[in-house]
Coordinates of C-alpha atoms in Angstrom, one line a residue:
M15 CA -48.1 272.3 224.4
K16 CA -46.7 269.6 222.9
K17 CA -48.1 265.9 223.1
I18 CA -46.6 263.0 224.6
Y19 CA -45.9 260.1 222.9
L20 CA -48.7 257.9 224.1
F21 CA -46.6 254.1 223.6
L22 CA -44.2 255.9 226.4
L23 CA -46.6 256.2 229.1
L24 CA -48.6 252.7 228.5
V25 CA -48.3 250.0 231.2
V26 CA -48.7 246.7 229.0
T27 CA -49.9 243.0 230.3
F28 CA -50.5 240.7 227.4
T29 CA -52.7 237.9 226.5
T30 CA -51.0 235.3 224.6
T31 CA -51.7 233.0 221.7
S32 CA -49.5 230.3 220.1
C33 CA -47.6 231.1 217.3
D34 CA -44.7 228.3 215.8
G35 CA -44.3 227.1 219.5
F36 CA -43.9 230.7 220.5
L37 CA -46.2 233.0 222.7
V38 CA -47.6 235.8 220.9
Q39 CA -49.1 238.6 222.7
E40 CA -51.3 241.8 222.3
P41 CA -50.6 244.6 224.1
T42 CA -53.4 245.9 226.8
T43 CA -53.2 248.9 229.3
S44 CA -53.4 247.8 233.0
L45 CA -53.2 249.8 236.1
D46 CA -51.1 246.9 238.1
Q47 CA -48.1 247.1 236.9
M48 CA -46.5 244.0 239.1
S49 CA -49.4 242.0 238.5
A50 CA -47.3 240.7 235.4
Y51 CA -44.3 239.6 237.2
E52 CA -45.9 237.3 239.9
S53 CA -45.2 233.9 238.4
V54 CA -42.5 232.7 235.5
A55 CA -45.4 232.4 233.4
S56 CA -46.7 236.0 233.7
A57 CA -43.2 237.2 233.2
D58 CA -42.6 235.2 230.3
A59 CA -45.7 236.7 228.7
V60 CA -44.6 240.2 229.2
L61 CA -41.1 239.1 227.5
N62 CA -42.9 237.6 224.9
G63 CA -44.9 240.7 224.5
C64 CA -41.6 242.4 224.1
Y65 CA -40.4 239.9 221.1
A66 CA -43.8 240.5 219.4
T67 CA -43.3 244.3 219.0
L68 CA -40.2 243.0 217.2
G69 CA -42.3 241.7 214.5
E70 CA -44.9 244.3 213.7
Y71 CA -45.1 245.5 210.3
D72 CA -43.4 249.1 211.5
Y73 CA -40.3 246.8 212.5
F74 CA -38.7 243.7 211.3
G75 CA -41.9 242.8 210.1
Y76 CA -41.6 245.3 207.1
R77 CA -40.4 248.3 207.2
Y78 CA -37.0 247.8 208.5
M79 CA -35.4 245.6 205.9
H80 CA -37.8 247.7 202.8
V81 CA -36.4 251.4 204.2
L82 CA -32.7 250.4 205.0
S83 CA -32.6 248.4 201.4
I84 CA -33.8 251.5 199.1
T85 CA -32.4 254.1 201.0
S86 CA -28.9 252.3 201.4
G87 CA -27.4 253.9 197.7
A88 CA -27.7 249.7 196.4
W89 CA -31.4 249.3 195.7
T90 CA -34.4 250.7 194.5
S91 CA -38.2 250.7 194.9
T92 CA -40.7 249.9 192.0
R93 CA -43.1 252.1 193.2
S94 CA -44.0 255.4 192.1
N95 CA -44.7 256.9 195.6
E96 CA -41.2 256.3 197.0
I97 CA -39.1 258.1 194.5
P98 CA -37.9 260.2 196.7
T99 CA -37.0 258.0 199.5
T100 CA -35.5 255.2 196.7
S101 CA -33.7 257.9 194.9
M102 CA -31.7 259.1 198.2
Q103 CA -33.9 262.4 198.2
I104 CA -35.5 261.0 201.3
Q105 CA -38.1 263.5 202.4
V106 CA -38.5 265.0 206.3
N107 CA -41.9 263.7 206.9
D108 CA -41.3 260.1 205.5
V109 CA -43.9 257.9 206.6
H110 CA -41.5 254.8 206.4
V111 CA -39.2 256.6 208.9
E112 CA -41.8 258.1 211.1
K113 CA -43.3 254.7 211.9
M114 CA -40.1 252.6 211.8
Y115 CA -39.0 255.3 214.6
A116 CA -42.1 254.8 216.9
A117 CA -42.0 251.0 216.7
Y118 CA -38.3 250.8 217.9
Y119 CA -39.8 252.9 220.9
A120 CA -42.7 250.5 221.7
S121 CA -39.9 247.9 221.8
I122 CA -37.9 250.0 224.1
G123 CA -40.7 250.4 226.4
V124 CA -41.8 247.2 227.3
A125 CA -37.9 246.4 227.7
N126 CA -38.0 249.3 230.2
D127 CA -40.8 248.3 232.0
I128 CA -39.2 244.7 232.2
L129 CA -35.8 245.9 233.5
K130 CA -37.4 247.9 236.3
N131 CA -40.3 245.6 237.8
L132 CA -38.9 242.3 237.2
P133 CA -36.2 243.0 239.8
L134 CA -39.1 243.4 242.4
S135 CA -40.5 240.1 241.8
T136 CA -40.2 237.1 243.6
I137 CA -39.3 234.2 240.8
D138 CA -36.4 232.4 241.2
K139 CA -33.5 233.9 239.9
A140 CA -32.5 231.6 237.1
N141 CA -35.6 232.9 235.4
K142 CA -35.2 236.1 236.6
D143 CA -31.8 236.6 234.9
R144 CA -32.8 235.3 231.8
I145 CA -36.1 237.3 231.2
M146 CA -33.7 240.4 232.0
G147 CA -31.2 239.4 230.1
E148 CA -33.1 238.8 227.0
A149 CA -34.8 242.7 227.7
Y150 CA -31.2 244.1 227.9
F151 CA -30.4 242.6 224.8
I152 CA -33.3 243.4 222.9
R153 CA -33.0 247.2 224.3
A154 CA -29.3 247.4 223.2
M155 CA -30.0 246.0 219.8
T156 CA -33.0 248.6 219.5
Y157 CA -30.7 251.6 220.7
F158 CA -28.0 250.2 218.2
N159 CA -30.2 250.6 215.2
L160 CA -31.4 254.3 216.4
V161 CA -28.5 255.8 216.9
R162 CA -26.8 254.5 213.5
Q163 CA -29.8 255.6 211.8
F164 CA -30.5 259.2 213.4
G165 CA -27.5 259.9 215.6
K166 CA -28.7 261.5 218.8
V167 CA -32.0 260.1 220.4
P168 CA -33.3 260.3 223.3
L169 CA -32.5 257.9 226.0
V170 CA -35.4 256.3 227.9
V171 CA -34.1 253.8 230.0
K172 CA -37.0 253.4 232.3
P173 CA -40.8 253.4 232.1
V174 CA -42.2 256.9 231.4
E175 CA -44.6 257.8 234.3
S176 CA -45.0 261.4 234.2
Y177 CA -45.3 264.5 231.4
S178 CA -42.2 265.4 232.6
E179 CA -40.4 262.3 231.7
A180 CA -41.8 261.9 228.4
H181 CA -40.0 265.1 227.1
I182 CA -36.4 264.2 226.8
G183 CA -33.8 265.8 224.4
R184 CA -31.6 264.1 221.8
T185 CA -28.8 262.1 224.0
D186 CA -25.3 262.4 222.7
T187 CA -24.4 259.6 220.6
A188 CA -21.5 258.7 222.8
L189 CA -23.7 258.2 225.6
V190 CA -26.1 256.3 224.0
Y191 CA -23.6 254.0 222.9
Q192 CA -22.5 253.4 226.3
Q193 CA -25.8 252.5 227.3
I194 CA -25.7 249.8 224.2
I195 CA -22.3 248.6 225.9
D196 CA -22.9 248.5 229.4
D197 CA -27.0 247.0 228.5
L198 CA -24.7 244.1 226.5
D199 CA -22.6 243.6 229.6
S200 CA -25.7 243.3 231.4
A201 CA -27.0 240.7 229.3
F202 CA -23.8 238.5 228.7
V203 CA -23.7 237.6 232.6
R204 CA -27.8 236.6 232.8
L205 CA -28.2 235.3 228.9
P206 CA -28.4 231.3 229.6
A207 CA -25.1 229.4 228.1
P208 CA -25.3 228.1 224.5
G209 CA -28.1 225.0 224.0
S210 CA -30.0 226.0 227.3
N211 CA -31.7 229.0 225.6
A212 CA -34.8 228.3 223.9
A213 CA -35.2 228.2 220.0
G214 CA -34.8 231.9 218.2
R215 CA -33.6 233.4 221.7
P216 CA -30.3 234.8 222.4
N217 CA -27.8 232.7 224.1
K218 CA -25.3 234.6 226.1
Y219 CA -22.5 234.8 223.2
A220 CA -25.0 237.0 221.0
A221 CA -23.8 239.5 223.8
P222 CA -20.2 240.1 222.8
A223 CA -21.0 239.3 219.5
L224 CA -23.4 242.3 219.0
Q225 CA -20.5 244.1 221.2
A226 CA -18.1 243.9 218.6
K227 CA -20.3 245.6 216.0
V228 CA -21.0 248.7 217.8
H229 CA -17.5 248.7 218.7
V230 CA -16.7 248.4 214.8
T231 CA -19.1 251.2 214.4
I232 CA -17.6 253.5 217.3
A233 CA -14.3 253.3 215.5
G234 CA -15.7 254.6 211.9
N235 CA -12.9 255.1 209.8
D236 CA -10.6 256.3 212.6
P237 CA -7.5 253.6 211.9
L238 CA -6.3 254.6 215.7
S239 CA -9.7 254.1 217.5
P240 CA -9.1 251.8 220.6
N241 CA -12.6 250.3 219.7
W242 CA -11.1 248.3 217.1
K243 CA -9.0 246.4 219.7
K244 CA -12.5 246.4 222.1
A245 CA -14.1 244.8 218.8
Y246 CA -11.6 242.3 218.0
D247 CA -11.6 241.2 222.1
A248 CA -15.5 240.8 221.6
A249 CA -15.7 238.8 218.5
T250 CA -12.5 236.4 219.5
T251 CA -14.8 235.8 223.0
V252 CA -17.4 234.8 220.9
Y253 CA -15.2 232.9 217.9
T254 CA -13.2 231.0 220.7
S255 CA -16.3 229.8 222.3
T256 CA -17.2 227.8 219.2
T257 CA -21.0 228.5 219.8
Y258 CA -21.7 229.4 216.4
R259 CA -20.6 227.6 213.3
L260 CA -20.9 228.5 208.9
L261 CA -23.8 226.3 207.5
R262 CA -22.9 224.6 204.4
P263 CA -24.0 225.3 201.6
F264 CA -24.5 228.9 201.6
T265 CA -28.1 228.5 200.4
A266 CA -28.8 226.3 203.7
V267 CA -28.8 229.4 205.6
F268 CA -31.7 230.6 204.1
D269 CA -33.6 227.3 203.8
I270 CA -36.8 227.8 205.7
A271 CA -36.3 224.5 207.4
N272 CA -33.5 225.6 208.8
K273 CA -35.0 228.3 211.1
N274 CA -32.5 229.0 214.4
S275 CA -30.1 227.4 212.7
A276 CA -26.5 227.1 214.4
E277 CA -24.8 229.9 211.9
S278 CA -27.8 232.3 213.8
I279 CA -26.8 235.0 216.6
F280 CA -30.4 236.3 216.6
E281 CA -33.2 236.0 214.4
I282 CA -37.0 237.4 214.8
Q283 CA -39.5 234.5 214.8
F284 CA -42.4 234.7 212.2
G285 CA -45.4 232.9 211.2
A286 CA -48.0 232.4 208.4
S287 CA -50.9 233.1 210.8
I288 CA -49.5 235.8 213.2
M289 CA -46.8 238.4 213.1
S290 CA -46.1 237.2 209.5
L291 CA -43.1 238.5 207.2
K292 CA -43.7 240.4 204.3
L293 CA -40.1 240.4 202.7
T294 CA -41.2 237.5 200.6
N295 CA -44.0 239.7 199.5
V296 CA -41.3 242.8 198.6
T297 CA -38.5 241.0 197.0
L298 CA -40.0 238.4 194.9
P299 CA -41.9 238.5 191.8
L300 CA -45.7 237.3 191.5
R301 CA -46.5 233.7 190.7
N302 CA -43.0 232.3 189.9
T303 CA -41.8 228.9 190.7
L304 CA -40.2 229.6 194.1
T305 CA -43.5 231.0 195.0
P306 CA -45.9 229.0 193.0
S307 CA -48.9 229.7 195.2
S308 CA -48.5 233.2 195.6
T309 CA -51.7 235.1 194.4
G310 CA -52.7 238.5 192.7
G311 CA -52.1 241.5 194.6
T312 CA -50.0 240.0 197.4
Q313 CA -47.0 239.6 195.7
W314 CA -45.4 243.1 195.3
G315 CA -41.5 242.2 194.2
K316 CA -41.0 246.0 194.8
T317 CA -37.8 245.9 197.0
R318 CA -34.6 245.2 194.4
P319 CA -31.0 245.4 194.3
N320 CA -29.7 247.3 191.7
K321 CA -27.7 246.3 188.6
E322 CA -24.4 247.7 190.0
V323 CA -24.6 245.4 192.9
F324 CA -25.2 242.3 190.8
D325 CA -22.5 243.4 188.1
M326 CA -20.1 244.0 191.5
F327 CA -20.8 240.5 192.8
V328 CA -20.2 238.7 189.6
N329 CA -17.5 240.9 188.6
T330 CA -15.6 240.0 192.2
Y331 CA -15.9 236.4 192.2
P332 CA -17.6 235.0 188.8
G333 CA -18.5 231.7 189.0
D334 CA -19.5 232.1 192.9
P335 CA -22.2 229.7 194.0
R336 CA -23.5 232.8 196.4
I337 CA -24.7 234.5 193.2
D338 CA -27.2 232.2 192.0
G339 CA -28.0 231.6 196.1
S340 CA -28.6 235.5 196.6
F341 CA -30.3 236.8 193.4
L342 CA -33.3 235.7 191.0
H343 CA -31.6 236.8 188.1
T344 CA -31.2 236.6 184.0
S345 CA -35.1 235.2 184.1
Y346 CA -37.5 233.2 185.6
T347 CA -41.0 231.5 184.8
K348 CA -43.9 233.0 185.7
M349 CA -47.3 230.9 186.0
D350 CA -50.7 232.2 185.1
L351 CA -52.7 232.8 187.9
A352 CA -55.7 230.4 186.8
D353 CA -54.1 228.1 184.8
K354 CA -50.6 227.4 186.3
S355 CA -49.3 225.0 183.3
K356 CA -49.7 228.3 181.4
T357 CA -46.0 230.0 181.9
L358 CA -44.3 233.2 180.6
Q359 CA -40.4 233.0 180.6
V360 CA -39.6 236.8 182.1
N361 CA -36.4 238.2 181.3
I362 CA -34.4 240.2 184.1
Y363 CA -30.9 241.4 184.5
P364 CA -28.4 241.2 182.9
N365 CA -30.9 240.6 180.4
T366 CA -31.1 243.6 178.6
S367 CA -34.6 243.8 177.4
N368 CA -37.8 242.2 179.3
T369 CA -40.8 240.3 177.9
T370 CA -44.3 241.7 177.7
A371 CA -47.5 239.7 178.5
N372 CA -48.1 238.8 175.0
G373 CA -44.1 237.6 174.5
S374 CA -43.0 240.8 172.5
L375 CA -39.9 242.3 173.8
K376 CA -39.7 246.0 175.0
A377 CA -36.9 247.5 174.1
N378 CA -35.7 249.4 176.7
G379 CA -36.8 247.6 179.3
D380 CA -38.5 248.5 182.6
D381 CA -38.6 248.0 186.1
K382 CA -38.7 244.3 185.8
E383 CA -35.4 244.4 184.3
Y384 CA -33.8 244.5 187.9
P385 CA -32.7 241.3 189.3
F386 CA -34.5 240.2 192.5
I387 CA -33.0 239.0 195.9
K388 CA -33.9 235.2 196.9
K389 CA -33.1 235.0 200.4
F390 CA -36.3 235.2 201.6
V391 CA -38.3 232.3 200.1
D392 CA -41.3 230.8 201.5
P393 CA -42.6 228.0 198.9
A394 CA -45.6 227.6 200.9
I395 CA -47.0 231.3 200.6
T396 CA -50.0 231.8 199.1
T397 CA -50.9 235.3 200.2
E398 CA -49.0 238.2 202.2
A399 CA -48.5 235.8 205.4
S400 CA -44.7 234.5 205.2
S401 CA -43.0 232.0 207.6
C402 CA -39.5 232.9 206.9
N403 CA -37.8 234.3 209.7
F404 CA -35.7 237.3 209.6
I405 CA -32.1 237.0 210.3
Y406 CA -30.7 240.1 212.1
Y407 CA -27.3 238.9 213.1
R408 CA -25.6 235.8 211.6
Y409 CA -21.9 234.3 212.2
A410 CA -20.8 234.9 208.8
D411 CA -21.0 238.7 209.8
L412 CA -19.1 238.1 213.1
L413 CA -16.6 236.8 210.9
L414 CA -16.2 239.7 209.1
I415 CA -16.4 241.9 211.7
L416 CA -13.5 239.8 213.5
A417 CA -11.5 240.2 210.1
E418 CA -12.0 243.9 209.9
A419 CA -10.8 244.6 213.7
A420 CA -8.0 242.3 213.5
N421 CA -6.8 244.0 210.2
E422 CA -7.0 247.7 211.6
I423 CA -4.8 246.5 214.9
D424 CA -2.3 245.2 212.3
K425 CA -3.4 241.2 212.4
T426 CA -4.0 241.9 208.7
D427 CA -2.9 237.8 207.8
E428 CA -5.0 236.5 210.8
A429 CA -7.8 238.4 209.3
I430 CA -7.3 237.3 205.8
G431 CA -8.0 233.6 207.6
Y432 CA -11.2 234.6 209.2
V433 CA -12.7 235.8 205.8
N434 CA -11.0 232.2 204.0
E435 CA -13.1 230.4 206.5
L436 CA -16.4 232.0 204.8
L437 CA -15.4 231.6 201.0
A438 CA -14.5 228.0 201.6
R439 CA -18.1 227.7 202.7
A440 CA -19.0 230.0 199.6
R441 CA -17.2 227.7 197.1
D442 CA -18.6 224.3 198.8
K443 CA -21.5 224.4 196.6
N444 CA -23.0 220.8 197.7
G445 CA -21.7 221.4 200.9
D446 CA -20.2 218.3 201.1
F447 CA -17.3 219.8 203.0
V448 CA -14.7 218.6 200.2
E449 CA -13.5 220.7 197.4
D450 CA -13.7 219.4 194.1
A451 CA -12.7 220.1 190.8
T452 CA -15.1 222.5 189.8
E453 CA -15.5 224.3 193.0
L454 CA -12.9 227.1 192.4
S455 CA -14.8 230.7 193.3
P456 CA -14.8 232.6 195.2
A457 CA -10.9 231.8 195.6
A458 CA -9.1 232.2 198.9
W459 CA -7.4 235.6 199.7
P460 CA -3.4 235.0 199.5
T461 CA -1.3 235.9 202.5
G462 CA 0.7 239.0 202.2
L463 CA -1.7 241.6 201.0
S464 CA -1.4 244.7 202.5
K465 CA -3.5 246.5 205.3
D466 CA -5.5 248.8 203.0
E467 CA -5.8 245.9 200.5
V468 CA -7.7 243.9 203.2
R469 CA -10.0 246.7 204.5
T470 CA -11.0 247.2 201.0
K471 CA -11.8 243.7 200.2
I472 CA -13.5 243.0 203.4
M473 CA -15.6 246.0 202.6
T474 CA -16.6 244.5 199.4
E475 CA -17.1 241.0 200.9
R476 CA -19.5 242.5 203.3
Q477 CA -21.5 243.5 200.2
I478 CA -21.3 240.3 198.9
E479 CA -22.2 238.2 201.7
L480 CA -24.3 239.6 203.3
C481 CA -26.4 241.3 200.4
G482 CA -30.2 241.8 200.8
E483 CA -30.1 241.5 204.6
S484 CA -30.3 245.5 205.8
D485 CA -26.5 245.4 206.5
E486 CA -25.8 247.7 203.7
W487 CA -27.2 251.0 204.9
Y488 CA -25.1 250.7 207.7
T489 CA -21.7 249.3 206.0
F490 CA -22.0 252.7 203.3
R491 CA -22.1 254.9 206.5
R492 CA -20.2 253.7 209.1
R493 CA -16.9 254.6 207.6
G494 CA -17.9 258.0 206.6
A495 CA -19.1 260.4 204.1
D496 CA -16.2 259.4 201.5
Y497 CA -16.8 255.8 201.9
L498 CA -20.8 256.6 201.0
K499 CA -19.6 258.8 198.1
T500 CA -17.9 255.7 196.5
I501 CA -21.2 253.7 196.4
V502 CA -23.1 256.9 195.3
D503 CA -20.5 257.2 192.3
R504 CA -20.4 253.5 191.5
H505 CA -24.0 253.5 191.0
N506 CA -24.0 256.8 189.3
A507 CA -21.3 255.6 186.4
H508 CA -23.3 252.5 185.8
P509 CA -24.5 252.4 182.1
H510 CA -28.3 251.9 183.2
V511 CA -28.3 255.2 184.9
N512 CA -26.6 257.1 182.0
K513 CA -29.0 255.5 179.2
P514 CA -30.7 258.8 177.0
T515 CA -33.9 256.9 178.0
P516 CA -33.3 255.1 181.7
A517 CA -35.6 252.2 182.6
K518 CA -38.2 252.8 184.9
Y519 CA -37.0 253.6 188.5
V520 CA -33.3 254.2 187.5
Y521 CA -32.6 257.3 189.4
K522 CA -29.0 259.5 189.2
Y523 CA -28.2 260.0 193.1
V524 CA -27.1 263.7 193.7
A525 CA -23.4 263.6 194.8
T526 CA -22.5 266.8 196.1
D527 CA -21.0 266.7 199.5
I528 CA -23.7 268.0 201.4
D529 CA -26.4 265.8 199.8
I530 CA -23.7 262.8 200.9
K531 CA -23.7 264.5 203.9
R532 CA -27.3 264.4 204.5
N533 CA -27.7 260.7 203.6
L534 CA -25.7 259.4 206.4
K535 CA -28.6 260.0 208.7
F536 CA -32.5 259.6 208.3
P537 CA -34.4 262.7 209.0
F538 CA -35.1 263.2 212.6
P539 CA -39.1 262.6 212.8
P540 CA -40.9 265.8 212.9
A541 CA -44.0 264.3 215.3
E542 CA -41.4 263.7 217.8
I543 CA -39.6 267.2 217.6
T544 CA -43.8 268.6 217.6
R545 CA -44.6 266.5 220.7
N546 CA -41.4 266.4 222.7
E547 CA -40.5 269.9 224.9
S548 CA -37.1 269.3 224.8
I549 CA -36.5 269.1 221.2
A550 CA -36.6 272.2 219.3
D551 CA -36.8 272.4 215.2
T552 CA -33.0 273.6 215.3
D553 CA -32.1 269.8 216.5
Q554 CA -33.1 268.7 212.9
N555 CA -30.2 266.1 211.3
F556 CA -28.2 268.0 208.7
G557 CA -29.6 268.6 205.6
Y558 CA -33.3 268.0 206.6

């Protein structure tokens, strides 16, 4: 007999500790569900516990960004034990995928508990609406992650209180998407207005912003899909609300001093002492000048963009300030662990060779030839606890969604205008809103481009503006196998893949139709198949 996922059966309450102004909870079991909702403070504690699940190592704390990056077709991992994952030959029992899937349902489980029990509470309507609105938003976001990554998933929308309720089959994606849309509708009417929400918590316009992205995903590569108009309408609601704005310059978005900025639609809160983000560690090299206090064994630098990603960026917009804002490239200064006055200049891509510890050059280079991503810098990091937040969704992404939807419903010149807002910010290197004679790249797109041209350029622009923000995996797949194949072919055509002796951690992707189709989704976790009596071995995703 199959076992039950225990986290679906737990009734949770929470104890609180403080972290950067937020309450962080540790879950415990309880037999008295309603005691958690007797006061605003206790109900908020449960909600804060729901946010705490988002920050776990298996969710946004580490695996979400790392897994979506190295399996996307545009990134690599410089660890030998991740070769199948990073070479697009992911194994059916991949531990990253298994644990990430479980973390998603842990978040959904707490949200479900809130949405069932809070309506029965006697707390005031304003606080009840706020808490429920946030729970609806978190549940919608998490199911959006699940359905994009796995396709059909068990749709659990209430606490699991019996053995039979723990065994739910894989639900059709159309029903999952409808639940996401319904949840976001429910969130919109309950979430507080902009300015009255707590820092780091979604306001009401976060709901249609996410809905716009959901509709674009449903539309896929179908130019006649009605979801393009739905995406346009939802994104326009956000745009005309003037709730969000683009920060200037581009680098300000990722400055750790600008957490929860006006560009942020939703970001996951982290602090150095608890719920710490691991992405500084996995994206930057040890003891570089951006993180001078990092210590040995805690700075991994293993999650790296492929060389063709950097080249595409540079070739599309030579001189774009976002290049230096997004990448640590060419070289960096490494400091000695014992004596930081002793430094070594380490060459990285686009340099074609790399220095060894004694300063000599390696003719063929190694994994350090790759550039690093520079969007998760915590200058004060010492060990593996970073105080950076993870920005799940920002206004720049919404503008690109709006532009893409506008273009598909034959508002092409309007779409160009939205992208040009983004490019104007990118050109403004010093953020003074004045374009001087040196601020020429990226140039504005001219009006008069064709619908097909704008579609192609928007998809490229997404890869540039959002590079390293866990969007590539979705962007490459939501327009279908043909688009994913263009990404695979771009990688396979790069000279670094085709050297007689490629550098370490360089893999040619298998580009057969079967492999491309297989990589449109993650393997459905075999542990769930084993434990869930409503899911059979034959329900596994294609190719696994």
